[in-house]
XYZ file of N, CA, C and O in Angstrom:
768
model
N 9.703 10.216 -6.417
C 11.028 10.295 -5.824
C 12.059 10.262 -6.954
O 12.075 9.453 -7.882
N 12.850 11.185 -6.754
C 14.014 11.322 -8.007
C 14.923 9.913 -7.972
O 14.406 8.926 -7.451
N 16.131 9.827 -8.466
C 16.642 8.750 -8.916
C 17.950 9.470 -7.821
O 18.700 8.719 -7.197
N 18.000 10.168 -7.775
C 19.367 10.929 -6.418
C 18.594 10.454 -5.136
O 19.225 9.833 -4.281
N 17.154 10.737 -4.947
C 16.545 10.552 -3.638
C 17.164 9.258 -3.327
O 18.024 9.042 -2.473
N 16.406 8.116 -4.438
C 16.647 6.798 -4.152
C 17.848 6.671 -3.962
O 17.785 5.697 -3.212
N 18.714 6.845 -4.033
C 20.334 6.498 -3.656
C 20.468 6.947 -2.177
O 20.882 6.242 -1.257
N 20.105 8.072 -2.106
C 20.321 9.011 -0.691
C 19.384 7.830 -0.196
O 20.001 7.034 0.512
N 18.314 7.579 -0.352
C 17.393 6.487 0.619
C 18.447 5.201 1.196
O 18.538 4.848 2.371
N 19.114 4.692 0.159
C 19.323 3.432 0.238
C 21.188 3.755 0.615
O 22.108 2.937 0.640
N 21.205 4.696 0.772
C 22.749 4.562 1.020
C 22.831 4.707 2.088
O 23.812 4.236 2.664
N 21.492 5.669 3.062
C 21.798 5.817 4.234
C 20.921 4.317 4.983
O 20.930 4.036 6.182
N 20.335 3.664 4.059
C 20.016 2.604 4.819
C 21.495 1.303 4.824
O 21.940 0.587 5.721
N 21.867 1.481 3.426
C 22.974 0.405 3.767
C 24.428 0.745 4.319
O 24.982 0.126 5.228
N 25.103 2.133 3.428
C 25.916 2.404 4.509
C 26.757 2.422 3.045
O 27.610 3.301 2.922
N 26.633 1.874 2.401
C 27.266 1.654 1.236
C 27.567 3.304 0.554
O 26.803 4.268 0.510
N 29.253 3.131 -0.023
C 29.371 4.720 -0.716
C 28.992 4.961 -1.668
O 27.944 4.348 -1.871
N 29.323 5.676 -2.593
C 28.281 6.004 -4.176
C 29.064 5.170 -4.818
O 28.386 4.248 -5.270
N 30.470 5.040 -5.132
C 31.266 3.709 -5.549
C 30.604 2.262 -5.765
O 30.207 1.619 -6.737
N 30.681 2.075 -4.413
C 29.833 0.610 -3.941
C 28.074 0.740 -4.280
O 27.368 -0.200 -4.645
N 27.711 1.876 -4.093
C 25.865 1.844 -4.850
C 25.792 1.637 -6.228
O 24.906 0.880 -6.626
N 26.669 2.242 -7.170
C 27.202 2.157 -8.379
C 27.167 0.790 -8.656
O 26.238 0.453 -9.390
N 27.819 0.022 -8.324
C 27.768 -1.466 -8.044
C 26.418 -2.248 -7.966
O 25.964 -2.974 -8.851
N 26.115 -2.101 -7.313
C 24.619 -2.505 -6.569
C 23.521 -2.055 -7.671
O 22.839 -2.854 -8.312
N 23.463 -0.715 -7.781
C 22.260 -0.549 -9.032
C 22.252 -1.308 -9.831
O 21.339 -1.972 -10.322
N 23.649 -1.237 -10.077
C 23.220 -2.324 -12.165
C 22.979 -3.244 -11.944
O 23.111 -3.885 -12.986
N 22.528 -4.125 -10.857
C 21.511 -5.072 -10.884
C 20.076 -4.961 -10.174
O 19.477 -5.964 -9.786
N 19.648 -3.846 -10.056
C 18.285 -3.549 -9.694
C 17.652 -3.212 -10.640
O 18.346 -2.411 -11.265
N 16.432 -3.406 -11.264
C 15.570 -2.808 -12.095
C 14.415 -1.900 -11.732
O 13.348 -2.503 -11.616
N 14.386 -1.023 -11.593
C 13.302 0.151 -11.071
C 12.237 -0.263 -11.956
O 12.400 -0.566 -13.138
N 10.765 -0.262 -11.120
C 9.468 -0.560 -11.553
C 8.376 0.242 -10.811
O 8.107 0.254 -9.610
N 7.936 0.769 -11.627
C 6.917 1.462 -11.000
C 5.392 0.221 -11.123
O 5.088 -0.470 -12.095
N 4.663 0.314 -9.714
C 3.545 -0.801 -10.319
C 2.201 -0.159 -9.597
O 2.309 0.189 -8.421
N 1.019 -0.008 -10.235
C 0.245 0.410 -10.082
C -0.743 -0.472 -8.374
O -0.507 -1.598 -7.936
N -1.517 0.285 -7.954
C -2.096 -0.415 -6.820
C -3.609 -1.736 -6.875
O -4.657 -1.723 -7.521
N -3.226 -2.405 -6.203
C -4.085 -3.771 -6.089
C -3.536 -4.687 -7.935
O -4.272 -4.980 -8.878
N -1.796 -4.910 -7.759
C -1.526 -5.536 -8.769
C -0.735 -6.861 -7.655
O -0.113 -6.766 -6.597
N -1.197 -8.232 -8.649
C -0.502 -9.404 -8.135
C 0.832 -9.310 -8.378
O 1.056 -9.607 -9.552
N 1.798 -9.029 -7.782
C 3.025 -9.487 -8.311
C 3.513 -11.055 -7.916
O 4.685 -11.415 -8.022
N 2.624 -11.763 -7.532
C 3.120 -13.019 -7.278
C 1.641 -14.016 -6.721
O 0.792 -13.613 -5.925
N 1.664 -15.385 -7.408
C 0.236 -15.838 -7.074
C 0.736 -16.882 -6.927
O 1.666 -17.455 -7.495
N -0.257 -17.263 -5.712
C 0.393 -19.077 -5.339
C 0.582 -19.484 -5.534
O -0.069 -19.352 -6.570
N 1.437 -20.868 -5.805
C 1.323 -21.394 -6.817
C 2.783 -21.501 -7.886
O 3.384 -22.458 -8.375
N 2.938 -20.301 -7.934
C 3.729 -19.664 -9.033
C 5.214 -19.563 -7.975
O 5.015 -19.302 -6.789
N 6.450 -19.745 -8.385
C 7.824 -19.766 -7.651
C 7.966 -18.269 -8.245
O 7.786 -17.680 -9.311
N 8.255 -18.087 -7.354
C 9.139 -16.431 -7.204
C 10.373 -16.668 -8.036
O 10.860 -17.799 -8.051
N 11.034 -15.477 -8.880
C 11.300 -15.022 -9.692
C 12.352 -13.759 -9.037
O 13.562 -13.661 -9.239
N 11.699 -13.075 -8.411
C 12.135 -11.463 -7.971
C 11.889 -11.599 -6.145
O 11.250 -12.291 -5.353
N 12.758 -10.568 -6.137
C 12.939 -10.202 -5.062
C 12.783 -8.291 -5.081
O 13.535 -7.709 -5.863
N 12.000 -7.599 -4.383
C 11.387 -6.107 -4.063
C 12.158 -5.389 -3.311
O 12.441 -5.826 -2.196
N 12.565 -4.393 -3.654
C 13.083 -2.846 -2.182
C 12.021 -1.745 -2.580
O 12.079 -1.055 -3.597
N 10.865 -1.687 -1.430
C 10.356 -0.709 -1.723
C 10.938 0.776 -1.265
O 11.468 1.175 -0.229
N 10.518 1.538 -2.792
C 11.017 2.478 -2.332
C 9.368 3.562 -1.873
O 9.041 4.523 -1.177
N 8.993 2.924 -2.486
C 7.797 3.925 -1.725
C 6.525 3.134 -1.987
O 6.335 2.527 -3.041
N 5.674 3.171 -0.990
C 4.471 2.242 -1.639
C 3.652 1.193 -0.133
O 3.721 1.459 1.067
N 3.190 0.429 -0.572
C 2.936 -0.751 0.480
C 2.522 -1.880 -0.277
O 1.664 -1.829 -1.158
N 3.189 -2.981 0.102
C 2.873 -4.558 -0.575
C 2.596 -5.665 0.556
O 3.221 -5.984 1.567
N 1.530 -6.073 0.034
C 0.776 -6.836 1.586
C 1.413 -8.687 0.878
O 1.702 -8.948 -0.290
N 1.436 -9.316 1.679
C 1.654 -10.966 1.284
C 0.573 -11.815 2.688
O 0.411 -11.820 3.908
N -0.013 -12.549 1.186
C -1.260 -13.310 1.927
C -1.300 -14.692 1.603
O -0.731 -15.224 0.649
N -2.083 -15.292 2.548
C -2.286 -16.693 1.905
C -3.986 -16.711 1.665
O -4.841 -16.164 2.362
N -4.144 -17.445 0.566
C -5.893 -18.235 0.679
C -6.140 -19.298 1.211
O -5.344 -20.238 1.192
N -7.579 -19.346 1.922
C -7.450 -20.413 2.648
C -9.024 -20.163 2.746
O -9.530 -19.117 3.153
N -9.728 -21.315 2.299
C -11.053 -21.325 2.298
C -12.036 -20.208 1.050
O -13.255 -20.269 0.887
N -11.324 -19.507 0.510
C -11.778 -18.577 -0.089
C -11.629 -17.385 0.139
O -12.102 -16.449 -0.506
N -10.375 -17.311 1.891
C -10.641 -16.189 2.464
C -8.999 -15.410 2.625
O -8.071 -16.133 2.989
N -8.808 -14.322 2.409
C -7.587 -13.622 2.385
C -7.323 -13.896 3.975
O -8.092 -13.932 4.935
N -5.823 -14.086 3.841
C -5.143 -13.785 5.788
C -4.038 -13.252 5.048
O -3.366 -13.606 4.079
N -4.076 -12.323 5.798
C -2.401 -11.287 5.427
C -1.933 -11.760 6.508
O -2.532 -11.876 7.577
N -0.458 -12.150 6.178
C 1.002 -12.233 6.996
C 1.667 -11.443 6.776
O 2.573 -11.656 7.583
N 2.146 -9.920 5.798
C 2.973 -9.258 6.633
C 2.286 -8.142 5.519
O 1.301 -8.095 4.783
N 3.483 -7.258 5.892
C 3.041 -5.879 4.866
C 4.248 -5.302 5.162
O 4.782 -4.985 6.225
N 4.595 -5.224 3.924
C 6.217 -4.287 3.789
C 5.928 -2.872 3.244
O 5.111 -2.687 2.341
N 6.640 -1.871 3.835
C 6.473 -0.925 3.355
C 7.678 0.078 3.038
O 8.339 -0.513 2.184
N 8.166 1.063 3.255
C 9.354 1.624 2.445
C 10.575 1.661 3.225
O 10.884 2.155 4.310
N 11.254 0.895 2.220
C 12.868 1.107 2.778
C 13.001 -0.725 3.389
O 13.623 -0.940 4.430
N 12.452 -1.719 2.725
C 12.182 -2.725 3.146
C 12.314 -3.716 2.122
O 11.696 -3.480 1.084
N 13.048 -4.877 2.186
C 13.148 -5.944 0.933
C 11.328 -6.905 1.177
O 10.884 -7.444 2.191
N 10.858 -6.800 0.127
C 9.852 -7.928 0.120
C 10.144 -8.851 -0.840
O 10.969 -8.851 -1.754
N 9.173 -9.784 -0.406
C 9.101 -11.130 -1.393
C 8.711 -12.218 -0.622
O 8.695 -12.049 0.597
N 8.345 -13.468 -1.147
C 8.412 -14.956 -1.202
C 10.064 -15.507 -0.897
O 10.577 -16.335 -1.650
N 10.592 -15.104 -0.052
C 11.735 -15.184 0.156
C 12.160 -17.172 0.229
O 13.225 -17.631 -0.185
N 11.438 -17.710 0.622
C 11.215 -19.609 0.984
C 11.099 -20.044 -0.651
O 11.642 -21.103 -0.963
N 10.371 -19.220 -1.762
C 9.883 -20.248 -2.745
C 11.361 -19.248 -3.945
O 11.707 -19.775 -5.002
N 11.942 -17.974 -3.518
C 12.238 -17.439 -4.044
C 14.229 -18.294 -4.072
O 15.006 -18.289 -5.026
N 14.384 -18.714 -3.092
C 15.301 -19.633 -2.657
C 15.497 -21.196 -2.805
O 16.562 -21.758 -3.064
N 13.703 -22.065 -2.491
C 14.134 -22.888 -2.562
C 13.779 -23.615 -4.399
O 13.852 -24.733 -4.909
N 13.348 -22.071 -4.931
C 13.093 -22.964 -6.460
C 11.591 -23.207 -6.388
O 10.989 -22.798 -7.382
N 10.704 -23.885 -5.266
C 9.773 -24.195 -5.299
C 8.099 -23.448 -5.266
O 7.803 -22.604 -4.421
N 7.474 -23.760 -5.950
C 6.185 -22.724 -6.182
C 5.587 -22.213 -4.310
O 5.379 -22.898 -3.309
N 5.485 -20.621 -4.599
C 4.969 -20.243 -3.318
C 3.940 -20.499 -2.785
O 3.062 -20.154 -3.576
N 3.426 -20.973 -1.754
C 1.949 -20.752 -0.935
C 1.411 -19.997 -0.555
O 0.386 -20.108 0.117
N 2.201 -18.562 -1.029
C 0.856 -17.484 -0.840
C 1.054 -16.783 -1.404
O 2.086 -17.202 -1.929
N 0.781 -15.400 -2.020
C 0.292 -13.847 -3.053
C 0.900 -12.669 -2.447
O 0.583 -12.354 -1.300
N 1.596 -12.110 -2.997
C 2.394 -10.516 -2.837
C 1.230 -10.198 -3.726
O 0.805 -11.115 -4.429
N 0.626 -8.959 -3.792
C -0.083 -7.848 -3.998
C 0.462 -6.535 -3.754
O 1.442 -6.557 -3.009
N 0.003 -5.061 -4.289
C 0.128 -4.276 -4.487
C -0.629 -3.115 -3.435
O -0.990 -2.389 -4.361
N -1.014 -2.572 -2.508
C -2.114 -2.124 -1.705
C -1.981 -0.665 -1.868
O -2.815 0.066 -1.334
N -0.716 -0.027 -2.767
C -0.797 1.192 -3.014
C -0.216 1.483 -4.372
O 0.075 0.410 -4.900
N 0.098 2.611 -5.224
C 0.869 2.333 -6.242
C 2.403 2.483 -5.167
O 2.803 3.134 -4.201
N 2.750 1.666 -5.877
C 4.461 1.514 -5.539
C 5.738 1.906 -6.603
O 5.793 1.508 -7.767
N 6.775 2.797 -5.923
C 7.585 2.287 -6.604
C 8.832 1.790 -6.379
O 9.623 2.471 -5.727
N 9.223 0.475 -6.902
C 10.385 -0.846 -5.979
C 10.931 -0.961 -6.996
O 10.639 -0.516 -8.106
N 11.989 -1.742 -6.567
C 13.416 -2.285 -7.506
C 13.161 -3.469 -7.083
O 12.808 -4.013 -6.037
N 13.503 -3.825 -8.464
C 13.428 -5.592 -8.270
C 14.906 -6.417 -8.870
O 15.528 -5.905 -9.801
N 15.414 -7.832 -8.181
C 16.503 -8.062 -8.359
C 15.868 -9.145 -8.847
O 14.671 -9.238 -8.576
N 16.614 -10.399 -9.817
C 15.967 -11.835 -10.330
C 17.136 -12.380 -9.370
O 17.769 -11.696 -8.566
N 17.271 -13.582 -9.591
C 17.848 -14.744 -8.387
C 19.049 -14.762 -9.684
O 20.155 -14.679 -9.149
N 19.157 -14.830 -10.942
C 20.499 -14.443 -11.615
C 21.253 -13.290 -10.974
O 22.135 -13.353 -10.118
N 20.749 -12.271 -11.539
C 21.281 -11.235 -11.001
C 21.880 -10.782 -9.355
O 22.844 -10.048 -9.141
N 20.796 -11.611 -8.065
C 21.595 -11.853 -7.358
C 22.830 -12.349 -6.821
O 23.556 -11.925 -5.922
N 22.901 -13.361 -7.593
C 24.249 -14.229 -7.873
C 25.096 -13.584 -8.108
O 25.962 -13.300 -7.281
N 25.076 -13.064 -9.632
C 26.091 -12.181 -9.986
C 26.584 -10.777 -9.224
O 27.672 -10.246 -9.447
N 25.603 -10.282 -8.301
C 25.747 -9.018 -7.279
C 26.743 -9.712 -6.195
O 27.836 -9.148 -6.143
N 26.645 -10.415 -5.640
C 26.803 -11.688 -5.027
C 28.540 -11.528 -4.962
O 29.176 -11.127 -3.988
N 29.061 -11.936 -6.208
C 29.797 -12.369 -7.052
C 30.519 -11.030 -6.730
O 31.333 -10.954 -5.809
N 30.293 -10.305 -7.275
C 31.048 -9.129 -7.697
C 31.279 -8.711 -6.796
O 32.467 -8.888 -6.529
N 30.300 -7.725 -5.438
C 30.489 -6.929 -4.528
C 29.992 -8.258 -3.415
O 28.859 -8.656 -3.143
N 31.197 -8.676 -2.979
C 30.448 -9.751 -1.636
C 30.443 -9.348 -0.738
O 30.190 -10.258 0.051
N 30.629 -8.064 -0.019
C 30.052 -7.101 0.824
C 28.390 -7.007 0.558
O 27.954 -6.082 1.242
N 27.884 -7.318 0.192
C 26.130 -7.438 -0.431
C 26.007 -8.410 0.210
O 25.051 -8.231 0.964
N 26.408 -9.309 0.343
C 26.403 -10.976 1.573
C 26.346 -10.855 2.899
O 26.026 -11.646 3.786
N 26.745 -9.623 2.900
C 26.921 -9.461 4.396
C 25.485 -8.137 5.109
O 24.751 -8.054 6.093
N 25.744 -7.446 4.011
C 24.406 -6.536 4.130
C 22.842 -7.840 4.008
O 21.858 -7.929 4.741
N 23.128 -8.433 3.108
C 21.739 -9.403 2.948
C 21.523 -10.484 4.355
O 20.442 -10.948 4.716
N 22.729 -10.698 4.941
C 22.584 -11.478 6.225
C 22.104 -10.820 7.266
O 21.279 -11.294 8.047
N 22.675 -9.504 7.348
C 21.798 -8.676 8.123
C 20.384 -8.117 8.006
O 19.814 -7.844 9.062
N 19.798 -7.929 6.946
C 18.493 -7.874 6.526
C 17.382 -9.479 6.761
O 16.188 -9.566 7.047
N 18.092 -10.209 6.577
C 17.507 -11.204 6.648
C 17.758 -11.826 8.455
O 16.799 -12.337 9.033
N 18.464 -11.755 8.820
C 18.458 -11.261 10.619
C 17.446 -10.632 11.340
O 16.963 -11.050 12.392
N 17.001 -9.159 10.478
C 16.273 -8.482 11.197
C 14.649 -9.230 11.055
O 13.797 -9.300 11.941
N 14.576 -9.689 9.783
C 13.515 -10.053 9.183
C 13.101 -11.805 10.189
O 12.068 -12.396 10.504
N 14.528 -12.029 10.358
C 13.656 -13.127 11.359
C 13.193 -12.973 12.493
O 12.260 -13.496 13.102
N 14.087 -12.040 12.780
C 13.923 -11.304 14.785
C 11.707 -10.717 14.308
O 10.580 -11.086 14.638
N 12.099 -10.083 13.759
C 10.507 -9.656 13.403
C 9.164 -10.418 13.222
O 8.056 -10.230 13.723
N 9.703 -11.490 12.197
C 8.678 -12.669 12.174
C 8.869 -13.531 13.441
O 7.881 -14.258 13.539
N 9.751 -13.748 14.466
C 9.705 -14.189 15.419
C 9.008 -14.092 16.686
O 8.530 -14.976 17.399
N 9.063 -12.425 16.859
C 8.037 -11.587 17.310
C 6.448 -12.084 17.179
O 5.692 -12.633 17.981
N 6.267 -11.572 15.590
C 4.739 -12.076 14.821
C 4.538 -13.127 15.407
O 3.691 -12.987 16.290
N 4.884 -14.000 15.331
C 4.452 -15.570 15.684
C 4.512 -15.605 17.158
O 3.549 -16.036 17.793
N 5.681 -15.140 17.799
C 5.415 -15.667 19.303
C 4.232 -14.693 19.963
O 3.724 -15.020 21.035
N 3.713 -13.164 19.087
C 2.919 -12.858 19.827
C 1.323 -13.323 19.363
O 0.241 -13.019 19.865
N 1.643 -14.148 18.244
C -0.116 -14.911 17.433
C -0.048 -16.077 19.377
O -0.891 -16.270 20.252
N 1.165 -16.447 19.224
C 0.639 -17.816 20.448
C 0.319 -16.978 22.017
O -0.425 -17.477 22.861
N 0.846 -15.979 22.162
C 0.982 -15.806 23.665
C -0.036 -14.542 24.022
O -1.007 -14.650 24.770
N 0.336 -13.423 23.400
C -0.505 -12.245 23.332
C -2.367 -12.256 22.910
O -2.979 -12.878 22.043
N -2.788 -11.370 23.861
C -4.242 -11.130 23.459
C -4.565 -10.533 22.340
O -3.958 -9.467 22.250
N -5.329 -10.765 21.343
C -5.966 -10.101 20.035
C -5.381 -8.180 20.764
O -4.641 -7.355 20.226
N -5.977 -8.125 21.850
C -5.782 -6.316 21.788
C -4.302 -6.321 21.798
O -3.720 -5.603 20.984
N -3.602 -7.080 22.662
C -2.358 -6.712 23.154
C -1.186 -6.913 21.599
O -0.065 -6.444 21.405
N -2.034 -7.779 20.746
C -1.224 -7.431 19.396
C -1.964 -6.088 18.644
O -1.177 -5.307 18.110
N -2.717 -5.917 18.602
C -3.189 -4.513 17.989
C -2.383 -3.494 18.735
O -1.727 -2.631 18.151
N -2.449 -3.622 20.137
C -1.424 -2.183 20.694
C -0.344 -2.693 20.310
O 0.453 -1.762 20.428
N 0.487 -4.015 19.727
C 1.944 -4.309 19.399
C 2.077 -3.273 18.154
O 2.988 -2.502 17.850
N 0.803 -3.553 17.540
C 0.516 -3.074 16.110
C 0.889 -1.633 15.743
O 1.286 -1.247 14.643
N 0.703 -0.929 16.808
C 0.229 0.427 16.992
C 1.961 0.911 17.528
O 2.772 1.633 16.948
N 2.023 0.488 18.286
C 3.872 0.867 18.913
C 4.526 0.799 17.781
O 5.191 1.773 17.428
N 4.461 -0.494 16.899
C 5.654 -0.972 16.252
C 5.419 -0.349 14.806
O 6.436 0.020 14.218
N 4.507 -0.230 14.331
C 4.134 -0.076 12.668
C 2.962 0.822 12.653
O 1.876 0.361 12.302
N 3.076 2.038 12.994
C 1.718 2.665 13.307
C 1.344 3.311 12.188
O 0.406 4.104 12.272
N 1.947 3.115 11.035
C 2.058 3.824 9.580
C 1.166 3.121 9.263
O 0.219 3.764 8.810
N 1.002 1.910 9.295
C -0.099 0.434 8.781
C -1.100 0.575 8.839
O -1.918 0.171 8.013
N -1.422 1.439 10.231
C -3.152 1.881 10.321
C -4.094 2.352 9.597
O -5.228 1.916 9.400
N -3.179 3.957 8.913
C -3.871 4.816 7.861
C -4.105 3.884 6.686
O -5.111 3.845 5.979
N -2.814 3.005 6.578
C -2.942 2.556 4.738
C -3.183 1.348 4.666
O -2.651 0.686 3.775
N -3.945 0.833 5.481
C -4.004 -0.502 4.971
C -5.786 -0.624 5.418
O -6.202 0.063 6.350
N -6.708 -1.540 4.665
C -7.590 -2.058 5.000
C -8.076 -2.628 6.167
O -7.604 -3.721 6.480
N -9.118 -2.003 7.047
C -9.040 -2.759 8.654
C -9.333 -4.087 8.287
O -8.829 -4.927 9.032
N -10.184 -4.626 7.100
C -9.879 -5.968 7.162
C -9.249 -7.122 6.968
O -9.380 -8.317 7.233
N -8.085 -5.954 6.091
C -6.335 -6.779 6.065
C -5.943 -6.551 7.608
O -5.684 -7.550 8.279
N -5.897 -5.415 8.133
C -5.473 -5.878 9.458
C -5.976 -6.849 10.464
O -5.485 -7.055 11.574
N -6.794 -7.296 10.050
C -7.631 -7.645 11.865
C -7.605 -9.266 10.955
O -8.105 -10.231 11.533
N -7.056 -9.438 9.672
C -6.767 -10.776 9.765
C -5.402 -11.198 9.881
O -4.981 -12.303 10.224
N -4.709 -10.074 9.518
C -3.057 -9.994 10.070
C -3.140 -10.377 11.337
O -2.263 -11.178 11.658
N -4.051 -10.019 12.341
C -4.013 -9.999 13.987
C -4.733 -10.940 14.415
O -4.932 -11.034 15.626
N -5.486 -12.177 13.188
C -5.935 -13.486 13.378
C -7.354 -13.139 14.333
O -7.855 -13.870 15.187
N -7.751 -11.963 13.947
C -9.212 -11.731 14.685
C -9.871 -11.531 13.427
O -9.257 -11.641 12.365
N -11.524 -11.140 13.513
C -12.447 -10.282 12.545
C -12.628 -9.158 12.582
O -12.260 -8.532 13.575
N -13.218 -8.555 11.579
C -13.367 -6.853 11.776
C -14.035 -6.675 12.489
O -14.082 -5.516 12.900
N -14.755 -7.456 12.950
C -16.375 -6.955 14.057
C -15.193 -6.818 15.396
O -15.289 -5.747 15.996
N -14.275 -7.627 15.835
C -13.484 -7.475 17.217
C -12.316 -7.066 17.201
O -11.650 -7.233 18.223
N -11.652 -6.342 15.920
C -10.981 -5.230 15.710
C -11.909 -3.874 16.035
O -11.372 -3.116 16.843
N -13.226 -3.447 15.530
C -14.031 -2.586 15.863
C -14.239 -2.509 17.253
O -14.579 -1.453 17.786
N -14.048 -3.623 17.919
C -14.462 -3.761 19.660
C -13.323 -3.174 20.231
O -13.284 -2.284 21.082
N -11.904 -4.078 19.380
C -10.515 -3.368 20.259
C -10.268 -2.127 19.892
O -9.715 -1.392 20.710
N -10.570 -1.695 18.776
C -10.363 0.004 18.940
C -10.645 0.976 19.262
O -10.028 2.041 19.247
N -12.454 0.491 19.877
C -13.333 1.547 20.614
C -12.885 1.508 21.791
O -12.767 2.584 22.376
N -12.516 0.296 22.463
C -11.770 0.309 24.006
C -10.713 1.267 24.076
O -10.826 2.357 24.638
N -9.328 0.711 23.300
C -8.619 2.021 22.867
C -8.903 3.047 23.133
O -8.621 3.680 24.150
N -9.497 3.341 22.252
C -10.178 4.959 22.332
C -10.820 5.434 23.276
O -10.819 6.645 23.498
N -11.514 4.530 24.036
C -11.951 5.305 25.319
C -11.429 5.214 26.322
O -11.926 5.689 27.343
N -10.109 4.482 26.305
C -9.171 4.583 27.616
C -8.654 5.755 27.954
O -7.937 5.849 28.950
């Protein structure tokens, strides 16, 4: 993606004019990062904050030895450790890489100073972080209430891009089942 694309991407996502993007870039750092790279390990306090511009980045926790993915961001989307990236304190779970990507990354200085300068960015970040709770709110109320299938068809309505690119056995622990009864819910699927 050219360096015009990315603007055209992100201008029609924020709304912001080339003036005000002008602004905003000089504190993003463009990174290209190759696929199945840690950008963040437990443990470790976040640093950066992600806009993918193209790519997919999964965030997991360990637990027993065993990967559980909690979300997967994919393009046109802020990722991160947003809790350890805020409160200073080391994260409890791993951003990874699941495709090559390429994202802009902001440091928690540089936010400040974006902050600072254009505080119209305060108001765009409240709204991003709005949507991002309405979403994880979703996630969680449908882990307690919804059936293993009835989140896979959530899966399928809402993020159906996730299917092709991601590992069925990152998904079906995203959906707090195993692959053996992800394999069960998708043959039903399919033969409905």
């Amino acid at each position: 993606m050219t360096d015009q694309n990315i603007i055209n991407s992100i201008k029609l996502l924020t709304g912001f004019t080339d003036e005000e993007l002008g602004i905003v870039m000089k504190y993003f750092v463009p990174k290209n990062i190759k696929k199945k790279t840690i950008l963040l390990e437990a443990g470790i306090t976040a640093k950066e904050i992600y806009f993918v511009i193209s790519g997919c980045i999964r965030l997991f926790y360990t637990k027993d030895g065993k990967d559980i993915s909690a979300y997967f961001f994919t393009e046109k989307m802020f990722a991160g450790a947003y809790d350890s990236f805020i409160s200073k304190k080391p994260s409890r779970h791993s951003i990874e890489t699941l495709e090559d990507c390429q994202i802009l990354t902001i440091s928690d200085k540089a936010s400040q100073e974006l902050y600072t300068e254009f505080p119209k960015m305060n108001e765009f970040v409240r709204k991003v972080l709005e949507e991002r709770f309405v979403s994880l709110h979703e996630l969680y109320t449908s882990q307690i209430l919804d059936t293993p299938e009835e989140r896979y068809v959530n899966l399928l309505n809402n993020r159906p891009e996730l299917i092709n690119r991601i590992p069925q056995h990152q998904i079906a622990t995203f959906l707090g089942i195993t692959p053996v009864s992800l394999s069960r819910i998708r043959n039903r699927i399919l033969k409905k």
